[in-house]
Short mmCIF file of C-alpha atoms in Angstrom, two decimals:
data_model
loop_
_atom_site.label_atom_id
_atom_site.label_comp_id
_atom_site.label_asym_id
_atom_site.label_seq_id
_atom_site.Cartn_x
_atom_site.Cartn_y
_atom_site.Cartn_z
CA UNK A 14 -62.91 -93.30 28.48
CA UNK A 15 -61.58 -93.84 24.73
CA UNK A 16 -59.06 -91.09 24.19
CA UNK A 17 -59.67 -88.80 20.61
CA UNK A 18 -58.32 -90.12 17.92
CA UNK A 19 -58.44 -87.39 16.08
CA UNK A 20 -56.39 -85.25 18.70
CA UNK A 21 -53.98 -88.13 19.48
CA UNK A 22 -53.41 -88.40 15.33
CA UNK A 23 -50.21 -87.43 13.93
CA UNK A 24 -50.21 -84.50 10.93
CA UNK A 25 -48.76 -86.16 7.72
CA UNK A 26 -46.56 -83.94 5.38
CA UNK A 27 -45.56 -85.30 1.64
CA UNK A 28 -42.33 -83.80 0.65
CA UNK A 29 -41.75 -83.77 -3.03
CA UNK A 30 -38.53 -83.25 -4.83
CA UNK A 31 -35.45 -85.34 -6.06
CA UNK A 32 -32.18 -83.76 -3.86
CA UNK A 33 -30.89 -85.40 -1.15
CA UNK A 34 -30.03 -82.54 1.10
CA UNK A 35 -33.49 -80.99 0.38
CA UNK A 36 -35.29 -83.83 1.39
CA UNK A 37 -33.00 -84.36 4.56
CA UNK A 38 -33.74 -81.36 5.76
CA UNK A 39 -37.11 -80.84 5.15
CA UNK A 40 -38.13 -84.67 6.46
CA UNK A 41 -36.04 -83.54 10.18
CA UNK A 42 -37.70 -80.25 10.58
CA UNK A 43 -41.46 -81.34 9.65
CA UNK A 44 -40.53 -84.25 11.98
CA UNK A 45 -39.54 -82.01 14.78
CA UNK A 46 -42.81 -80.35 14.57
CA UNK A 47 -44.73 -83.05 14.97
CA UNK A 48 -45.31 -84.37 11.70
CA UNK A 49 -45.35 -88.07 10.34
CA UNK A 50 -43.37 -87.63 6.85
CA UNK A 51 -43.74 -89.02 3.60
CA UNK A 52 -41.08 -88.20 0.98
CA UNK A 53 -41.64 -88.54 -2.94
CA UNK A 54 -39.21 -87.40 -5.58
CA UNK A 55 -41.66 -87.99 -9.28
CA UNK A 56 -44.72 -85.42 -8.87
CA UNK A 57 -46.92 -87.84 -10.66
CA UNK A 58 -46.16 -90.08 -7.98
CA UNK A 59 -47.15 -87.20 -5.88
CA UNK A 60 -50.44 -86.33 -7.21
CA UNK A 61 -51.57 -90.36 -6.76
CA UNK A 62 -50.10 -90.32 -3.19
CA UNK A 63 -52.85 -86.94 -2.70
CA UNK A 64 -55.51 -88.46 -4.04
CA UNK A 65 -54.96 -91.47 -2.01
CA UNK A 66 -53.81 -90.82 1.02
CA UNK A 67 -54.36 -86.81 1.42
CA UNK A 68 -51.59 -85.62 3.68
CA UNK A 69 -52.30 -82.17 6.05
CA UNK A 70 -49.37 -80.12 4.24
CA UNK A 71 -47.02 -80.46 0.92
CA UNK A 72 -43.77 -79.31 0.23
CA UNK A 73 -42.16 -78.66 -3.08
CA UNK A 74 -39.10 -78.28 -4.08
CA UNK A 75 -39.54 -75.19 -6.29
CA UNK A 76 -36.09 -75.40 -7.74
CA UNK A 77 -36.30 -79.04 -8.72
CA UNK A 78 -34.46 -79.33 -12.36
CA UNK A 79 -36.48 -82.01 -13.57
CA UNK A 80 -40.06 -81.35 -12.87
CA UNK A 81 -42.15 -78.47 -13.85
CA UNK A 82 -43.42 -77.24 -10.04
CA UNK A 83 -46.05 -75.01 -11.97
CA UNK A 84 -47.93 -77.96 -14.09
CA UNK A 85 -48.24 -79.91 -10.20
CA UNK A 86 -49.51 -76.35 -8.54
CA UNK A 87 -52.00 -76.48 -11.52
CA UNK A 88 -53.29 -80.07 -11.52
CA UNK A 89 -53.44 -79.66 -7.57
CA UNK A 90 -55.74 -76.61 -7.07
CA UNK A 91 -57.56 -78.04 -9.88
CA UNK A 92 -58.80 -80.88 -8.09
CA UNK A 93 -61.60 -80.20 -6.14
CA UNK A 94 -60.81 -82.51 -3.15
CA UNK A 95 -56.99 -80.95 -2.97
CA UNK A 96 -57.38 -77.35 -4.10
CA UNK A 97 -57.44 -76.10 -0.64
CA UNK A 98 -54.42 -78.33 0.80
CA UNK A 99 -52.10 -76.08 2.40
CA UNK A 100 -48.34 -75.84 -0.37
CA UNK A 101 -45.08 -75.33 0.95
CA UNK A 102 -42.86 -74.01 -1.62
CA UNK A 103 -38.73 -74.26 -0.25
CA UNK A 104 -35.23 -75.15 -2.32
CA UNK A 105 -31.72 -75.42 -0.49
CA UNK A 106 -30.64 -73.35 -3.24
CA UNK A 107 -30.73 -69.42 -2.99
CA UNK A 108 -34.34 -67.99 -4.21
CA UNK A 109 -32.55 -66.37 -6.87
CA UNK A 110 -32.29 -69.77 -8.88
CA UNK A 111 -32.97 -69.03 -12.37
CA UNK A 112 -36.22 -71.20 -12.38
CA UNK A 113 -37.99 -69.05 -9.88
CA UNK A 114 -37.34 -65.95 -11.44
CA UNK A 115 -39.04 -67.12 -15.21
CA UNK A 116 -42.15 -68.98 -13.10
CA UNK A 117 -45.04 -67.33 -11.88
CA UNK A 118 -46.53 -69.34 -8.83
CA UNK A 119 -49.87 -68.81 -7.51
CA UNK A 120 -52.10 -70.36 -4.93
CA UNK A 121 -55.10 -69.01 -6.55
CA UNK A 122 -55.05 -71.35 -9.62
#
């Protein structure tokens, strides 16, 4: 008897941001629970990665200097085949980083 492939497949996560210490951390703990992880620091190059190769769960670095987490939550949900991909938004800085607090984020979009 052929066992399931779909039971025996591994969950994929893409983590997106650019700090090292983020990306550690976030690659050992998804891979601890089971997942099979992709890490991507340029959110353009994480919207083609989607598209192409749709992974189960996405983290973001919402405290990521250089990239504008709102615009990616935006073009995400407002692709039909991603909108409902389950977002993961972390930092390894406090939540009180001065980016959070002028962003409004919203899984609705």
């Amino acid at each position: 008897m052929k066992p399931d492939t779909q039971t025996h497949k591994k969950k994929r996560a893409l983590v997106v941001g650019n700090r090292v210490a983020y990306m550690r951390h976030a690659r050992t703990t998804l891979a601890k629970a089971g997942y099979q992880v992709v890490t991507i620091s340029a959110f353009s190059a994480a919207l083609m990665r989607m598209a192409s190769d749709r992974p189960n769960i996405v983290v973001l670095d919402v405290c990521d200097p250089h990239q504008d987490v709102s615009a990616l939550l935006g073009r995400l949900k407002s692709n039909a085949s991603l909108a409902d991909l389950p977002v993961i938004m972390m930092s390894h800085k406090t939540i009180s980083c001065s980016r959070v607090g002028r962003r409004s984020f919203s899984s609705d979009r």
